Amino acid sequence: MKRRSNFANLVTVELRALLLDKWTLMLMAAYTLFTSAIFFNESFRNSRVQLIGHNLFITVTNHYLPLFLILMVLVVISPVFAADKKDGVVDLVDTCRNGKVRWRLSKIIAALLYGIAIVLVGFLITFLMSILSKTPLNPDSIAFEESKPTLIFTNAQFFVFSFFMIVFATCFLVLFTLFISSRTSDLLIPLAGAAMFVGIEFAIFSFGRPYFLWNLNIFRLFVPWYLLFDSLPPFGPAIRTLIIILSVLIILSCILAFLTLHADRKLVKVTSVKKEESKI
């Protein structure tokens, strides 16, 4: 019971540090100002915003919120392991029995909870702006009815669908960034590596080529309304595409989490062998 309590405390401390990070607060404040401008300033909205699905809530959460989420993950998560390696914390934790695994696991769980939290806060801010500006949400209307989607949701159902898809995408990006951060003590490498990955994915998503990679693109989850429509074979119907994307990302996420958790195992073995050789 005591070990569980200590582990929960580790996760809580790590999560609090991420949520109260200056970049989290600054970017969330920037998103709040941006959404308030969209919802309350009609001239800004008409000149800058192109509605999708005739619904402002869907437009903001599917087109603009992902940008702020990606920035928060890149800036806040990239130094999670790299900063501790640079400061020598890893060597200190390694002296404790099972300390390194529990320490790494607490950081992984805290980072995933952070990813879920920022998506939730982003949706809540958008919802609050909709209520305060008296912008109709039309929860009972069919989402994208004029475009005749294959997967049919009401707007309320699509809000929930969007939330979970964006959570999946955010958590995958968190794990990818953590994986890079766990392999280096340089603070810029995780940020640059994750940013490069996002840039490549965005380029593929924008140009739609190569088609196979476009269908498995992380931005398909960050912009969930694309998932409502059929894809060409072999992805076929929209439901099959959704299952394939989620299955691939879940498998890759598990692999990334495992590799991050045991990032220094090989290094520790090599170091111990060298020490024994030097004694001989």
Coordinates of C-alpha atoms in Angstrom, one line a residue:
M1 CA 0.0 0.0 0.0
K2 CA 2.8 2.4 0.9
R3 CA 4.6 1.7 -2.4
R4 CA 1.4 2.4 -4.3
S5 CA 1.0 5.7 -2.4
N6 CA 4.6 6.7 -3.1
F7 CA 4.2 5.9 -6.8
A8 CA 0.9 7.9 -6.9
N9 CA 2.8 10.8 -5.3
L10 CA 5.5 10.6 -8.0
V11 CA 2.8 10.7 -10.7
T12 CA 1.0 13.6 -9.0
V13 CA 4.2 15.6 -8.7
E14 CA 5.2 15.1 -12.3
L15 CA 1.7 15.9 -13.6
R16 CA 1.5 19.1 -11.5
A17 CA 4.9 20.2 -12.8
L18 CA 3.7 19.7 -16.4
L19 CA 0.4 21.4 -15.9
L20 CA 1.9 24.4 -14.2
D21 CA 4.8 24.7 -16.7
K22 CA 5.0 28.3 -18.0
W23 CA 4.6 27.1 -21.6
T24 CA 1.4 25.2 -20.8
L25 CA -0.1 28.3 -19.2
M26 CA 1.1 30.7 -21.9
L27 CA -0.2 28.5 -24.8
M28 CA -3.5 27.8 -23.1
A29 CA -3.9 31.5 -22.4
A30 CA -3.1 32.2 -26.1
Y31 CA -5.7 29.6 -27.2
T32 CA -8.3 31.2 -24.9
L33 CA -7.7 34.6 -26.4
F34 CA -7.8 33.2 -29.9
T35 CA -11.1 31.4 -29.3
S36 CA -12.6 34.4 -27.7
A37 CA -11.7 36.5 -30.8
I38 CA -13.3 33.9 -33.0
F39 CA -16.5 33.7 -31.0
F40 CA -16.9 37.3 -30.0
N41 CA -15.4 39.2 -32.9
E42 CA -17.6 38.8 -36.0
S43 CA -15.3 40.6 -38.4
F44 CA -12.3 38.5 -37.3
R45 CA -14.4 35.4 -37.7
N46 CA -15.6 36.3 -41.1
S47 CA -12.2 37.2 -42.4
R48 CA -10.0 34.5 -40.8
V49 CA -12.2 31.5 -40.2
Q50 CA -13.7 29.1 -42.7
L51 CA -16.5 27.1 -41.2
I52 CA -16.7 23.4 -41.5
G53 CA -19.9 21.6 -41.0
H54 CA -21.7 24.9 -40.4
N55 CA -20.7 24.6 -36.8
L56 CA -18.2 26.9 -35.1
F57 CA -17.4 24.5 -32.2
I58 CA -16.4 21.8 -34.7
T59 CA -14.4 24.3 -36.7
V60 CA -12.4 25.5 -33.7
T61 CA -11.8 22.0 -32.1
N62 CA -10.9 20.3 -35.4
H63 CA -8.9 23.0 -37.1
Y64 CA -7.3 25.3 -34.5
L65 CA -7.1 23.4 -31.1
P66 CA -4.8 20.7 -32.5
L67 CA -2.1 23.3 -33.4
F68 CA -2.0 24.5 -29.8
L69 CA -2.0 21.0 -28.4
I70 CA 1.0 20.0 -30.7
L71 CA 2.9 23.1 -29.6
M72 CA 2.3 22.3 -25.9
V73 CA 3.4 18.7 -26.3
L74 CA 6.5 19.6 -28.3
V75 CA 7.7 22.3 -25.9
V76 CA 6.6 20.9 -22.5
I77 CA 7.2 17.1 -23.0
S78 CA 10.4 17.2 -25.0
P79 CA 12.7 18.0 -21.9
V80 CA 11.0 15.5 -19.6
F81 CA 13.8 12.9 -19.6
A82 CA 16.5 14.9 -21.4
A83 CA 16.6 17.6 -18.7
D84 CA 17.0 15.0 -15.9
K85 CA 19.7 13.3 -17.8
K86 CA 21.5 16.6 -18.3
D87 CA 21.2 17.4 -14.6
G88 CA 22.5 13.9 -13.5
V89 CA 19.2 12.8 -11.9
V90 CA 19.2 9.6 -13.9
D91 CA 22.4 8.5 -12.3
L92 CA 21.0 9.2 -8.8
V93 CA 17.8 7.3 -9.5
D94 CA 19.8 4.4 -10.8
T95 CA 21.3 3.8 -7.4
C96 CA 17.8 2.9 -6.0
R97 CA 16.4 -0.6 -6.2
N98 CA 13.8 -0.6 -9.1
G99 CA 14.0 3.2 -8.8
K100 CA 14.6 3.9 -12.5
V101 CA 11.7 1.8 -13.8
R102 CA 9.2 3.3 -11.3
W103 CA 10.6 6.8 -12.0
R104 CA 10.3 6.4 -15.8
L105 CA 6.8 4.8 -15.5
S106 CA 5.6 7.7 -13.3
K107 CA 6.8 10.2 -15.9
I108 CA 5.2 8.3 -18.8
I109 CA 1.8 8.1 -16.9
A110 CA 2.0 11.7 -15.9
A111 CA 2.8 12.8 -19.5
L112 CA -0.2 10.8 -20.8
L113 CA -2.5 12.3 -18.2
Y114 CA -1.1 15.7 -19.2
G115 CA -2.0 15.0 -22.8
I116 CA -5.6 14.0 -21.9
A117 CA -5.9 17.0 -19.6
I118 CA -4.9 19.6 -22.2
V119 CA -7.3 18.2 -24.7
L120 CA -10.1 18.3 -22.1
V121 CA -9.3 21.9 -21.1
G122 CA -9.2 22.9 -24.7
F123 CA -12.7 21.5 -25.3
L124 CA -14.0 23.0 -22.1
I125 CA -12.6 26.5 -23.1
T126 CA -14.3 26.2 -26.6
F127 CA -17.5 25.0 -25.0
L128 CA -17.5 27.9 -22.5
M129 CA -16.9 30.4 -25.3
S130 CA -19.8 28.9 -27.2
I131 CA -22.1 29.3 -24.2
L132 CA -20.9 32.9 -23.3
S133 CA -21.2 34.1 -26.9
K134 CA -24.6 32.3 -27.3
T135 CA -23.3 30.5 -30.4
P136 CA -25.7 27.6 -31.2
L137 CA -24.2 24.2 -30.8
N138 CA -27.1 22.4 -32.5
P139 CA -26.4 19.1 -30.7
D140 CA -29.3 17.2 -32.4
S141 CA -28.4 18.2 -35.9
I142 CA -26.6 15.7 -38.2
A143 CA -22.9 16.6 -38.5
F144 CA -21.8 17.4 -42.1
E145 CA -25.3 16.3 -43.3
E146 CA -24.8 18.2 -46.6
S147 CA -21.6 16.3 -47.4
K148 CA -23.3 12.9 -46.9
P149 CA -20.7 11.3 -44.6
T150 CA -20.5 7.5 -44.3
L151 CA -20.3 7.6 -40.5
I152 CA -23.4 9.5 -39.4
F153 CA -23.3 11.3 -36.0
T154 CA -25.3 14.1 -34.5
N155 CA -23.2 17.1 -33.6
A156 CA -23.2 16.1 -29.9
Q157 CA -22.0 12.6 -30.8
F158 CA -19.4 14.1 -33.1
F159 CA -18.1 16.3 -30.3
V160 CA -17.5 13.2 -28.2
F161 CA -16.0 11.4 -31.1
S162 CA -13.6 14.3 -31.9
F163 CA -12.5 14.5 -28.3
F164 CA -11.4 10.8 -28.1
M165 CA -9.7 10.9 -31.5
I166 CA -7.8 14.0 -30.6
V167 CA -6.9 12.4 -27.3
F168 CA -5.5 9.4 -29.1
A169 CA -3.4 11.6 -31.4
T170 CA -2.1 13.7 -28.6
C171 CA -1.1 10.7 -26.5
F172 CA 0.7 9.1 -29.4
L173 CA 2.6 12.3 -30.0
V174 CA 3.4 12.5 -26.2
L175 CA 4.9 8.9 -26.3
F176 CA 6.9 9.6 -29.4
T177 CA 8.4 12.8 -27.9
L178 CA 9.1 10.9 -24.6
F179 CA 10.9 8.2 -26.6
I180 CA 13.2 10.7 -28.2
S181 CA 13.7 12.5 -24.9
S182 CA 14.7 9.3 -23.1
R183 CA 17.6 8.7 -25.6
T184 CA 19.5 11.9 -25.1
S185 CA 20.6 14.6 -22.7
D186 CA 20.5 17.3 -25.3
L187 CA 17.3 19.4 -24.7
L188 CA 17.0 20.4 -28.4
I189 CA 17.1 17.0 -29.9
P190 CA 13.7 15.8 -28.6
L191 CA 12.1 19.1 -29.7
A192 CA 13.7 19.0 -33.1
G193 CA 13.0 15.3 -33.7
A194 CA 9.3 15.5 -32.7
A195 CA 8.9 18.8 -34.7
M196 CA 10.4 17.1 -37.7
F197 CA 8.0 14.1 -37.3
V198 CA 5.0 16.5 -37.1
G199 CA 6.2 18.4 -40.1
I200 CA 6.6 15.3 -42.2
E201 CA 3.1 14.1 -41.2
F202 CA 1.6 17.5 -41.9
A203 CA 3.2 17.6 -45.4
I204 CA 1.8 14.1 -46.2
F205 CA -1.6 15.1 -44.8
S206 CA -1.7 18.3 -46.8
F207 CA -0.6 16.8 -50.2
G208 CA -2.4 13.5 -49.8
R209 CA 0.6 11.6 -51.0
P210 CA 1.7 8.9 -50.6
Y211 CA -1.9 7.7 -50.2
F212 CA -1.0 4.7 -47.9
L213 CA 0.8 7.0 -45.4
W214 CA -2.0 9.6 -45.7
N215 CA -4.5 7.1 -44.5
L216 CA -2.3 6.2 -41.5
N217 CA -1.5 9.9 -40.8
I218 CA -1.7 11.2 -37.2
F219 CA -3.5 14.3 -38.5
R220 CA -6.4 12.2 -39.5
L221 CA -7.0 11.9 -35.8
F222 CA -6.2 15.5 -35.0
V223 CA -8.7 16.5 -37.7
P224 CA -11.4 13.9 -37.0
W225 CA -14.0 15.0 -39.5
Y226 CA -11.9 13.4 -42.3
L227 CA -12.6 10.0 -40.7
L228 CA -16.4 10.3 -41.4
F229 CA -15.9 9.6 -45.2
D230 CA -14.8 6.5 -47.1
S231 CA -11.3 6.0 -48.3
L232 CA -10.1 4.1 -51.4
P233 CA -9.1 0.4 -51.2
P234 CA -7.5 -1.3 -49.3
F235 CA -8.7 1.0 -46.5
G236 CA -12.3 0.9 -47.9
P237 CA -15.2 1.9 -45.8
A238 CA -14.8 4.6 -43.2
I239 CA -15.2 2.2 -40.2
R240 CA -12.4 0.0 -41.6
T241 CA -10.1 3.0 -42.0
L242 CA -10.9 4.1 -38.4
I243 CA -10.1 0.6 -37.0
I244 CA -6.9 0.3 -39.0
I245 CA -5.6 3.7 -37.8
L246 CA -6.5 3.2 -34.2
S247 CA -5.0 -0.4 -34.2
V248 CA -1.7 0.8 -35.8
L249 CA -1.4 3.8 -33.4
I250 CA -2.2 1.7 -30.3
I251 CA 0.5 -0.9 -31.3
L252 CA 3.1 1.8 -32.0
S253 CA 2.2 3.5 -28.7
C254 CA 2.7 0.3 -26.7
I255 CA 6.1 -0.2 -28.4
L256 CA 7.2 3.4 -27.8
A257 CA 6.1 3.1 -24.1
F258 CA 8.1 -0.1 -23.7
L259 CA 11.2 1.3 -25.3
T260 CA 11.0 4.5 -23.3
L261 CA 10.5 2.5 -20.0
H262 CA 13.7 0.4 -20.7
A263 CA 15.6 3.1 -22.6
D264 CA 18.8 2.7 -20.5
R265 CA 18.8 -1.1 -20.0
K266 CA 21.4 -1.7 -22.8
L267 CA 23.5 1.3 -21.6
V268 CA 23.5 -0.1 -18.0
K269 CA 24.6 -3.5 -19.2
V270 CA 27.4 -2.1 -21.3
T271 CA 28.6 0.1 -18.5
S272 CA 28.7 -2.8 -16.0
V273 CA 30.6 -5.0 -18.4
K274 CA 33.2 -2.2 -18.9
K275 CA 33.6 -1.9 -15.2
E276 CA 34.2 -5.6 -14.7
E277 CA 36.8 -5.5 -17.6
S278 CA 38.6 -2.6 -16.0
K279 CA 38.8 -4.5 -12.7
I280 CA 40.3 -7.5 -14.4

